[in-house]
Amino acid sequence: MLSTFIKQSLVTFVSFVFTTVLVFAFPVFAQEEVVSTSEMERQIFEWTNQERANANVPPLKWNERLALAARIHSDEMVKQKQLSHQLKGEPSLGQRLSDRGARFSAIAENVGYGDDPPTLQTGWMHSAGHRANILNPAYTDIGIGIVRSGDRLYATEDFTTAVPRVAADEFEAAVAKRLTDLRRQRKLPPLTMSSSSSLRQMACSGQTSAKVGFGAVHRPDSELYSFNFTASSASDLPANLVNRVMDLPSGGYDIGACSQSDPGTGFTNYRVLMVLHR
């Protein structure tokens, strides 16, 4: 039985846009008798992680916030009878995901329609852009939304690199642990960490200069080094900071972090102000 599949793919850094009709005589994915669209979504989710396992890529986590955004988008494609990443009157991809409560530092989307789940999955896996989204090791979460229109299934896959929901002091502690672990690998003693409410307030105010950190720390007899950066996780620290931390034989640092989201795009990260002293 011949199946028709049309698809498009979007990533935030490099845009892949395909409007191609693919015909497959024999879908390569075995399909059980599936009735509900929610079962179909889970089936494609399982196939996706099988493909990632075959490529030695970590599995994706199911994210219900992303799934809700994907279902709403698929439903809108049905209503407007159009395959697109941004339909008339619809927010951007980042805003759509953010509106559902998702937090992320990177995003991508696959959309398409087909006769059944194997056709959708096979079509995406046979398209370079869609396959790249599915197998990208940077993405951690996925949500899939399928809406039926007659005999046709409209489908959306939303991928993100999720940013964890942690309080400022938890993120500061995670940075401290990361730096302690790095120093331990070099057989260096840990530095003394102090959370600073003043630095935290500066971070939350959107200050981007490293120099502002000097005014928040009173250590007149110490040599100071100030850093101002953004990170989505404690493992995502700037190289110049890590190098300076590794160079210190002893000492400590004051730190203040603040979660921030771009209202226009939905991207989330933490701004961090750190002042090293010795």
PDB file of C-alpha atoms in Angstrom:
ATOM      1  CA  MET A   1       0.000   0.000   0.000  1.00  0.00           C
ATOM      2  CA  LEU A   2       1.501   3.329  -1.031  1.00  0.00           C
ATOM      3  CA  SER A   3       1.572   6.186   1.484  1.00  0.00           C
ATOM      4  CA  THR A   4       2.221   9.879   0.961  1.00  0.00           C
ATOM      5  CA  PHE A   5       4.166  11.911   3.491  1.00  0.00           C
ATOM      6  CA  ILE A   6       4.824  15.662   3.459  1.00  0.00           C
ATOM      7  CA  LYS A   7       7.071  17.221   6.045  1.00  0.00           C
ATOM      8  CA  GLN A   8       8.942  20.269   7.213  1.00  0.00           C
ATOM      9  CA  SER A   9      11.679  20.686   9.776  1.00  0.00           C
ATOM     10  CA  LEU A  10      12.785  23.638  11.872  1.00  0.00           C
ATOM     11  CA  VAL A  11      15.779  24.151  14.142  1.00  0.00           C
ATOM     12  CA  THR A  12      16.656  27.347  15.899  1.00  0.00           C
ATOM     13  CA  PHE A  13      20.211  27.682  14.643  1.00  0.00           C
ATOM     14  CA  VAL A  14      20.068  26.254  11.116  1.00  0.00           C
ATOM     15  CA  SER A  15      16.694  26.229   9.404  1.00  0.00           C
ATOM     16  CA  PHE A  16      15.832  23.147   7.370  1.00  0.00           C
ATOM     17  CA  VAL A  17      12.679  23.652   5.340  1.00  0.00           C
ATOM     18  CA  PHE A  18      11.493  20.844   3.104  1.00  0.00           C
ATOM     19  CA  THR A  19       8.299  20.634   1.107  1.00  0.00           C
ATOM     20  CA  THR A  20       8.702  17.223  -0.470  1.00  0.00           C
ATOM     21  CA  VAL A  21       6.357  14.368  -1.183  1.00  0.00           C
ATOM     22  CA  LEU A  22       7.859  10.985  -0.343  1.00  0.00           C
ATOM     23  CA  VAL A  23       6.259   7.696  -1.321  1.00  0.00           C
ATOM     24  CA  PHE A  24       7.091   4.515   0.613  1.00  0.00           C
ATOM     25  CA  ALA A  25       5.987   1.073  -0.436  1.00  0.00           C
ATOM     26  CA  PHE A  26       7.119  -0.694   2.727  1.00  0.00           C
ATOM     27  CA  PRO A  27       7.362   1.333   5.980  1.00  0.00           C
ATOM     28  CA  VAL A  28      10.269  -0.019   8.005  1.00  0.00           C
ATOM     29  CA  PHE A  29       8.579   0.287  11.397  1.00  0.00           C
ATOM     30  CA  ALA A  30       6.369  -2.528  12.636  1.00  0.00           C
ATOM     31  CA  GLN A  31       2.969  -1.204  13.694  1.00  0.00           C
ATOM     32  CA  GLU A  32       0.593  -2.709  16.179  1.00  0.00           C
ATOM     33  CA  GLU A  33      -3.142  -2.058  15.973  1.00  0.00           C
ATOM     34  CA  VAL A  34      -3.284   1.509  17.303  1.00  0.00           C
ATOM     35  CA  VAL A  35      -6.540   3.434  17.541  1.00  0.00           C
ATOM     36  CA  SER A  36      -6.047   6.577  19.640  1.00  0.00           C
ATOM     37  CA  THR A  37      -3.747   9.415  18.642  1.00  0.00           C
ATOM     38  CA  SER A  38      -2.198   9.365  22.120  1.00  0.00           C
ATOM     39  CA  GLU A  39      -1.115   5.759  21.504  1.00  0.00           C
ATOM     40  CA  MET A  40       0.318   6.825  18.157  1.00  0.00           C
ATOM     41  CA  GLU A  41       2.306   9.604  19.846  1.00  0.00           C
ATOM     42  CA  ARG A  42       3.806   7.129  22.304  1.00  0.00           C
ATOM     43  CA  GLN A  43       4.581   4.689  19.511  1.00  0.00           C
ATOM     44  CA  ILE A  44       6.567   7.320  17.605  1.00  0.00           C
ATOM     45  CA  PHE A  45       8.276   8.304  20.868  1.00  0.00           C
ATOM     46  CA  GLU A  46       9.427   4.703  21.360  1.00  0.00           C
ATOM     47  CA  TRP A  47      10.654   4.452  17.766  1.00  0.00           C
ATOM     48  CA  THR A  48      12.532   7.735  18.155  1.00  0.00           C
ATOM     49  CA  ASN A  49      14.437   6.473  21.172  1.00  0.00           C
ATOM     50  CA  GLN A  50      15.168   3.207  19.363  1.00  0.00           C
ATOM     51  CA  GLU A  51      16.761   5.224  16.573  1.00  0.00           C
ATOM     52  CA  ARG A  52      18.769   7.235  19.096  1.00  0.00           C
ATOM     53  CA  ALA A  53      19.943   4.037  20.793  1.00  0.00           C
ATOM     54  CA  ASN A  54      21.081   2.694  17.413  1.00  0.00           C
ATOM     55  CA  ALA A  55      23.088   5.893  16.960  1.00  0.00           C
ATOM     56  CA  ASN A  56      24.537   5.728  20.523  1.00  0.00           C
ATOM     57  CA  VAL A  57      22.658   8.888  21.486  1.00  0.00           C
ATOM     58  CA  PRO A  58      21.015   9.312  24.939  1.00  0.00           C
ATOM     59  CA  PRO A  59      17.241   8.771  25.014  1.00  0.00           C
ATOM     60  CA  LEU A  60      14.809  11.666  25.025  1.00  0.00           C
ATOM     61  CA  LYS A  61      12.438  12.219  27.936  1.00  0.00           C
ATOM     62  CA  TRP A  62       8.734  12.617  27.278  1.00  0.00           C
ATOM     63  CA  ASN A  63       7.648  16.160  28.161  1.00  0.00           C
ATOM     64  CA  GLU A  64       3.915  16.675  28.500  1.00  0.00           C
ATOM     65  CA  ARG A  65       4.278  20.471  28.210  1.00  0.00           C
ATOM     66  CA  LEU A  66       5.899  20.009  24.804  1.00  0.00           C
ATOM     67  CA  ALA A  67       3.274  17.429  23.834  1.00  0.00           C
ATOM     68  CA  LEU A  68       0.480  19.879  24.639  1.00  0.00           C
ATOM     69  CA  ALA A  69       2.144  22.573  22.527  1.00  0.00           C
ATOM     70  CA  ALA A  70       2.631  20.041  19.701  1.00  0.00           C
ATOM     71  CA  ARG A  71      -1.035  18.938  19.796  1.00  0.00           C
ATOM     72  CA  ILE A  72      -2.257  22.529  19.694  1.00  0.00           C
ATOM     73  CA  HIS A  73      -0.007  23.225  16.706  1.00  0.00           C
ATOM     74  CA  SER A  74      -1.128  20.086  14.859  1.00  0.00           C
ATOM     75  CA  ASP A  75      -4.750  21.033  15.499  1.00  0.00           C
ATOM     76  CA  GLU A  76      -4.085  24.509  14.099  1.00  0.00           C
ATOM     77  CA  MET A  77      -2.505  22.974  10.975  1.00  0.00           C
ATOM     78  CA  VAL A  78      -5.690  20.943  10.501  1.00  0.00           C
ATOM     79  CA  LYS A  79      -7.874  24.018  10.921  1.00  0.00           C
ATOM     80  CA  GLN A  80      -5.852  26.089   8.471  1.00  0.00           C
ATOM     81  CA  LYS A  81      -5.173  23.132   6.141  1.00  0.00           C
ATOM     82  CA  GLN A  82      -1.531  24.110   5.989  1.00  0.00           C
ATOM     83  CA  LEU A  83       1.794  22.537   6.968  1.00  0.00           C
ATOM     84  CA  SER A  84       3.922  25.211   8.646  1.00  0.00           C
ATOM     85  CA  HIS A  85       5.981  26.049  11.725  1.00  0.00           C
ATOM     86  CA  GLN A  86       4.169  29.355  12.217  1.00  0.00           C
ATOM     87  CA  LEU A  87       0.620  29.659  11.026  1.00  0.00           C
ATOM     88  CA  LYS A  88      -1.392  32.837  10.621  1.00  0.00           C
ATOM     89  CA  GLY A  89      -2.113  34.374  14.026  1.00  0.00           C
ATOM     90  CA  GLU A  90       0.158  31.900  15.802  1.00  0.00           C
ATOM     91  CA  PRO A  91       3.179  32.787  18.001  1.00  0.00           C
ATOM     92  CA  SER A  92       6.709  31.669  17.147  1.00  0.00           C
ATOM     93  CA  LEU A  93       7.875  28.181  18.073  1.00  0.00           C
ATOM     94  CA  GLY A  94       9.768  29.380  21.136  1.00  0.00           C
ATOM     95  CA  GLN A  95       6.800  31.376  22.377  1.00  0.00           C
ATOM     96  CA  ARG A  96       4.430  28.452  21.791  1.00  0.00           C
ATOM     97  CA  LEU A  97       6.588  26.177  23.946  1.00  0.00           C
ATOM     98  CA  SER A  98       7.169  28.830  26.598  1.00  0.00           C
ATOM     99  CA  ASP A  99       3.430  29.533  26.826  1.00  0.00           C
ATOM    100  CA  ARG A 100       2.929  25.903  27.856  1.00  0.00           C
ATOM    101  CA  GLY A 101       5.532  26.284  30.626  1.00  0.00           C
ATOM    102  CA  ALA A 102       8.573  24.737  28.920  1.00  0.00           C
ATOM    103  CA  ARG A 103      12.054  26.034  29.802  1.00  0.00           C
ATOM    104  CA  PHE A 104      14.843  25.515  27.301  1.00  0.00           C
ATOM    105  CA  SER A 105      18.124  26.693  25.845  1.00  0.00           C
ATOM    106  CA  ALA A 106      17.673  25.118  22.378  1.00  0.00           C
ATOM    107  CA  ILE A 107      14.655  23.990  20.362  1.00  0.00           C
ATOM    108  CA  ALA A 108      13.707  22.234  17.129  1.00  0.00           C
ATOM    109  CA  GLU A 109      10.523  21.080  15.461  1.00  0.00           C
ATOM    110  CA  ASN A 110       9.429  18.503  12.884  1.00  0.00           C
ATOM    111  CA  VAL A 111       5.985  18.699  11.299  1.00  0.00           C
ATOM    112  CA  GLY A 112       4.321  16.513   8.729  1.00  0.00           C
ATOM    113  CA  TYR A 113       1.267  14.557   7.675  1.00  0.00           C
ATOM    114  CA  GLY A 114       0.793  10.988   6.587  1.00  0.00           C
ATOM    115  CA  ASP A 115      -1.515   7.988   6.566  1.00  0.00           C
ATOM    116  CA  ASP A 116      -0.195   6.304   9.712  1.00  0.00           C
ATOM    117  CA  PRO A 117       2.606   6.450  12.320  1.00  0.00           C
ATOM    118  CA  PRO A 118       5.098   4.290  10.339  1.00  0.00           C
ATOM    119  CA  THR A 119       4.752   6.640   7.365  1.00  0.00           C
ATOM    120  CA  LEU A 120       5.427   9.668   9.565  1.00  0.00           C
ATOM    121  CA  GLN A 121       8.455   8.118  11.253  1.00  0.00           C
ATOM    122  CA  THR A 122       9.898   6.680   8.055  1.00  0.00           C
ATOM    123  CA  GLY A 123       9.494   9.997   6.274  1.00  0.00           C
ATOM    124  CA  TRP A 124      11.256  11.939   9.004  1.00  0.00           C
ATOM    125  CA  MET A 125      14.085   9.418   9.227  1.00  0.00           C
ATOM    126  CA  HIS A 126      14.617   9.566   5.448  1.00  0.00           C
ATOM    127  CA  SER A 127      14.965  13.360   5.457  1.00  0.00           C
ATOM    128  CA  ALA A 128      18.352  14.773   6.480  1.00  0.00           C
ATOM    129  CA  GLY A 129      16.990  17.755   8.412  1.00  0.00           C
ATOM    130  CA  HIS A 130      14.343  15.822  10.307  1.00  0.00           C
ATOM    131  CA  ARG A 131      16.725  12.960  11.039  1.00  0.00           C
ATOM    132  CA  ALA A 132      19.256  15.472  12.411  1.00  0.00           C
ATOM    133  CA  ASN A 133      16.640  16.781  14.841  1.00  0.00           C
ATOM    134  CA  ILE A 134      15.674  13.270  15.952  1.00  0.00           C
ATOM    135  CA  LEU A 135      19.288  12.170  16.542  1.00  0.00           C
ATOM    136  CA  ASN A 136      20.699  15.445  17.911  1.00  0.00           C
ATOM    137  CA  PRO A 137      22.422  14.544  21.220  1.00  0.00           C
ATOM    138  CA  ALA A 138      21.960  18.093  22.529  1.00  0.00           C
ATOM    139  CA  TYR A 139      18.197  17.667  22.872  1.00  0.00           C
ATOM    140  CA  THR A 140      16.908  16.150  26.099  1.00  0.00           C
ATOM    141  CA  ASP A 141      13.105  16.333  25.865  1.00  0.00           C
ATOM    142  CA  ILE A 142      10.424  15.656  23.271  1.00  0.00           C
ATOM    143  CA  GLY A 143       6.694  16.136  22.939  1.00  0.00           C
ATOM    144  CA  ILE A 144       4.631  14.727  20.065  1.00  0.00           C
ATOM    145  CA  GLY A 145       1.162  15.848  19.032  1.00  0.00           C
ATOM    146  CA  ILE A 146      -0.992  14.042  16.462  1.00  0.00           C
ATOM    147  CA  VAL A 147      -4.401  15.199  15.239  1.00  0.00           C
ATOM    148  CA  ARG A 148      -6.563  13.193  12.850  1.00  0.00           C
ATOM    149  CA  SER A 149      -8.279  14.847   9.892  1.00  0.00           C
ATOM    150  CA  GLY A 150     -10.278  12.276   7.973  1.00  0.00           C
ATOM    151  CA  ASP A 151      -7.823   9.543   6.948  1.00  0.00           C
ATOM    152  CA  ARG A 152      -4.827  11.834   7.388  1.00  0.00           C
ATOM    153  CA  LEU A 153      -2.685  12.362  10.488  1.00  0.00           C
ATOM    154  CA  TYR A 154      -1.134  15.773  11.110  1.00  0.00           C
ATOM    155  CA  ALA A 155       1.873  15.475  13.412  1.00  0.00           C
ATOM    156  CA  THR A 156       4.255  17.772  15.267  1.00  0.00           C
ATOM    157  CA  GLU A 157       7.441  16.813  17.138  1.00  0.00           C
ATOM    158  CA  ASP A 158       8.908  19.457  19.457  1.00  0.00           C
ATOM    159  CA  PHE A 159      12.428  18.992  20.837  1.00  0.00           C
ATOM    160  CA  THR A 160      14.200  21.002  23.532  1.00  0.00           C
ATOM    161  CA  THR A 161      17.352  21.132  25.541  1.00  0.00           C
ATOM    162  CA  ALA A 162      15.574  21.510  28.851  1.00  0.00           C
ATOM    163  CA  VAL A 163      16.664  24.001  31.502  1.00  0.00           C
ATOM    164  CA  PRO A 164      15.921  22.620  34.987  1.00  0.00           C
ATOM    165  CA  ARG A 165      13.606  24.494  37.322  1.00  0.00           C
ATOM    166  CA  VAL A 166      15.868  25.238  40.261  1.00  0.00           C
ATOM    167  CA  ALA A 167      16.034  28.165  42.683  1.00  0.00           C
ATOM    168  CA  ALA A 168      18.922  30.618  42.495  1.00  0.00           C
ATOM    169  CA  ASP A 169      20.659  29.192  45.547  1.00  0.00           C
ATOM    170  CA  GLU A 170      20.376  25.658  44.109  1.00  0.00           C
ATOM    171  CA  PHE A 171      21.984  26.777  40.862  1.00  0.00           C
ATOM    172  CA  GLU A 172      24.764  28.514  42.801  1.00  0.00           C
ATOM    173  CA  ALA A 173      25.341  25.308  44.766  1.00  0.00           C
ATOM    174  CA  ALA A 174      25.457  23.311  41.519  1.00  0.00           C
ATOM    175  CA  VAL A 175      28.115  25.678  40.119  1.00  0.00           C
ATOM    176  CA  ALA A 176      30.100  25.319  43.354  1.00  0.00           C
ATOM    177  CA  LYS A 177      29.943  21.520  43.108  1.00  0.00           C
ATOM    178  CA  ARG A 178      31.082  21.623  39.506  1.00  0.00           C
ATOM    179  CA  LEU A 179      34.088  23.797  40.347  1.00  0.00           C
ATOM    180  CA  THR A 180      34.972  21.655  43.357  1.00  0.00           C
ATOM    181  CA  ASP A 181      34.856  18.522  41.193  1.00  0.00           C
ATOM    182  CA  LEU A 182      37.109  20.130  38.572  1.00  0.00           C
ATOM    183  CA  ARG A 183      39.649  21.162  41.193  1.00  0.00           C
ATOM    184  CA  ARG A 184      39.559  17.719  42.791  1.00  0.00           C
ATOM    185  CA  GLN A 185      40.525  16.199  39.434  1.00  0.00           C
ATOM    186  CA  ARG A 186      43.657  18.366  39.563  1.00  0.00           C
ATOM    187  CA  LYS A 187      44.221  17.428  43.213  1.00  0.00           C
ATOM    188  CA  LEU A 188      43.569  21.031  44.253  1.00  0.00           C
ATOM    189  CA  PRO A 189      41.792  21.985  47.495  1.00  0.00           C
ATOM    190  CA  PRO A 190      38.244  23.375  47.189  1.00  0.00           C
ATOM    191  CA  LEU A 191      37.665  27.114  47.182  1.00  0.00           C
ATOM    192  CA  THR A 192      35.409  28.736  49.769  1.00  0.00           C
ATOM    193  CA  MET A 193      32.001  29.611  48.297  1.00  0.00           C
ATOM    194  CA  SER A 194      29.778  32.426  49.615  1.00  0.00           C
ATOM    195  CA  SER A 195      26.336  33.206  48.201  1.00  0.00           C
ATOM    196  CA  SER A 196      25.880  36.943  47.805  1.00  0.00           C
ATOM    197  CA  SER A 197      22.445  38.567  47.825  1.00  0.00           C
ATOM    198  CA  SER A 198      23.986  41.712  46.329  1.00  0.00           C
ATOM    199  CA  LEU A 199      25.409  39.804  43.370  1.00  0.00           C
ATOM    200  CA  ARG A 200      22.107  37.992  42.969  1.00  0.00           C
ATOM    201  CA  GLN A 201      20.221  41.291  42.797  1.00  0.00           C
ATOM    202  CA  MET A 202      22.653  42.557  40.178  1.00  0.00           C
ATOM    203  CA  ALA A 203      22.196  39.387  38.163  1.00  0.00           C
ATOM    204  CA  CYS A 204      18.407  39.763  38.327  1.00  0.00           C
ATOM    205  CA  SER A 205      18.638  43.392  37.232  1.00  0.00           C
ATOM    206  CA  GLY A 206      20.156  42.282  33.935  1.00  0.00           C
ATOM    207  CA  GLN A 207      23.586  43.790  34.477  1.00  0.00           C
ATOM    208  CA  THR A 208      25.957  42.484  31.806  1.00  0.00           C
ATOM    209  CA  SER A 209      29.242  44.072  32.888  1.00  0.00           C
ATOM    210  CA  ALA A 210      31.705  42.070  34.969  1.00  0.00           C
ATOM    211  CA  LYS A 211      32.951  45.253  36.633  1.00  0.00           C
ATOM    212  CA  VAL A 212      29.732  45.685  38.638  1.00  0.00           C
ATOM    213  CA  GLY A 213      30.746  42.680  40.710  1.00  0.00           C
ATOM    214  CA  PHE A 214      33.603  44.578  42.344  1.00  0.00           C
ATOM    215  CA  GLY A 215      31.157  47.028  43.928  1.00  0.00           C
ATOM    216  CA  ALA A 216      29.177  44.245  45.584  1.00  0.00           C
ATOM    217  CA  VAL A 217      32.124  42.540  47.301  1.00  0.00           C
ATOM    218  CA  HIS A 218      34.106  44.128  50.092  1.00  0.00           C
ATOM    219  CA  ARG A 219      37.478  42.394  50.325  1.00  0.00           C
ATOM    220  CA  PRO A 220      40.037  45.206  50.555  1.00  0.00           C
ATOM    221  CA  ASP A 221      43.057  42.961  51.160  1.00  0.00           C
ATOM    222  CA  SER A 222      42.363  40.487  48.366  1.00  0.00           C
ATOM    223  CA  GLU A 223      43.121  40.230  44.672  1.00  0.00           C
ATOM    224  CA  LEU A 224      39.777  40.065  42.866  1.00  0.00           C
ATOM    225  CA  TYR A 225      38.611  38.643  39.537  1.00  0.00           C
ATOM    226  CA  SER A 226      35.034  39.331  38.439  1.00  0.00           C
ATOM    227  CA  PHE A 227      32.945  37.326  35.930  1.00  0.00           C
ATOM    228  CA  ASN A 228      29.487  37.927  34.499  1.00  0.00           C
ATOM    229  CA  PHE A 229      28.050  35.201  32.266  1.00  0.00           C
ATOM    230  CA  THR A 230      24.955  33.231  31.327  1.00  0.00           C
ATOM    231  CA  ALA A 231      24.599  29.444  31.487  1.00  0.00           C
ATOM    232  CA  SER A 232      21.773  26.954  31.109  1.00  0.00           C
ATOM    233  CA  SER A 233      23.412  24.391  33.393  1.00  0.00           C
ATOM    234  CA  ALA A 234      26.224  24.206  35.929  1.00  0.00           C
ATOM    235  CA  SER A 235      28.308  22.196  33.480  1.00  0.00           C
ATOM    236  CA  ASP A 236      28.081  25.022  30.930  1.00  0.00           C
ATOM    237  CA  LEU A 237      30.685  27.365  32.450  1.00  0.00           C
ATOM    238  CA  PRO A 238      32.889  29.761  30.446  1.00  0.00           C
ATOM    239  CA  ALA A 239      36.427  28.572  29.777  1.00  0.00           C
ATOM    240  CA  ASN A 240      38.084  31.752  31.107  1.00  0.00           C
ATOM    241  CA  LEU A 241      36.322  31.302  34.465  1.00  0.00           C
ATOM    242  CA  VAL A 242      37.310  27.632  34.709  1.00  0.00           C
ATOM    243  CA  ASN A 243      40.915  28.457  33.802  1.00  0.00           C
ATOM    244  CA  ARG A 244      41.125  31.158  36.466  1.00  0.00           C
ATOM    245  CA  VAL A 245      39.589  28.847  39.087  1.00  0.00           C
ATOM    246  CA  MET A 246      42.165  26.194  38.220  1.00  0.00           C
ATOM    247  CA  ASP A 247      44.985  28.733  38.539  1.00  0.00           C
ATOM    248  CA  LEU A 248      44.123  29.721  42.112  1.00  0.00           C
ATOM    249  CA  PRO A 249      46.155  27.768  44.684  1.00  0.00           C
ATOM    250  CA  SER A 250      43.609  28.743  47.351  1.00  0.00           C
ATOM    251  CA  GLY A 251      41.000  31.386  48.102  1.00  0.00           C
ATOM    252  CA  GLY A 252      37.292  31.581  47.426  1.00  0.00           C
ATOM    253  CA  TYR A 253      34.523  33.337  45.584  1.00  0.00           C
ATOM    254  CA  ASP A 254      31.229  35.168  46.028  1.00  0.00           C
ATOM    255  CA  ILE A 255      28.418  34.160  43.696  1.00  0.00           C
ATOM    256  CA  GLY A 256      24.926  35.310  42.807  1.00  0.00           C
ATOM    257  CA  ALA A 257      22.640  33.779  40.149  1.00  0.00           C
ATOM    258  CA  CYS A 258      19.254  34.645  38.713  1.00  0.00           C
ATOM    259  CA  SER A 259      16.979  32.766  36.317  1.00  0.00           C
ATOM    260  CA  GLN A 260      15.969  34.782  33.267  1.00  0.00           C
ATOM    261  CA  SER A 261      13.708  34.141  30.281  1.00  0.00           C
ATOM    262  CA  ASP A 262      13.431  36.051  27.036  1.00  0.00           C
ATOM    263  CA  PRO A 263       9.728  36.988  26.718  1.00  0.00           C
ATOM    264  CA  GLY A 264      10.025  37.156  22.951  1.00  0.00           C
ATOM    265  CA  THR A 265      11.600  33.763  22.300  1.00  0.00           C
ATOM    266  CA  GLY A 266      10.977  31.777  25.481  1.00  0.00           C
ATOM    267  CA  PHE A 267      14.647  30.840  25.891  1.00  0.00           C
ATOM    268  CA  THR A 268      15.731  30.422  29.515  1.00  0.00           C
ATOM    269  CA  ASN A 269      19.104  30.528  31.239  1.00  0.00           C
ATOM    270  CA  TYR A 270      20.791  31.818  34.391  1.00  0.00           C
ATOM    271  CA  ARG A 271      22.808  34.995  34.670  1.00  0.00           C
ATOM    272  CA  VAL A 272      25.676  34.508  37.104  1.00  0.00           C
ATOM    273  CA  LEU A 273      27.949  37.051  38.754  1.00  0.00           C
ATOM    274  CA  MET A 274      31.076  35.639  40.400  1.00  0.00           C
ATOM    275  CA  VAL A 275      33.960  37.418  42.130  1.00  0.00           C
ATOM    276  CA  LEU A 276      37.023  35.265  42.857  1.00  0.00           C
ATOM    277  CA  HIS A 277      39.396  36.353  45.610  1.00  0.00           C
ATOM    278  CA  ARG A 278      42.732  35.285  46.992  1.00  0.00           C
TER     279      ARG A 278
END
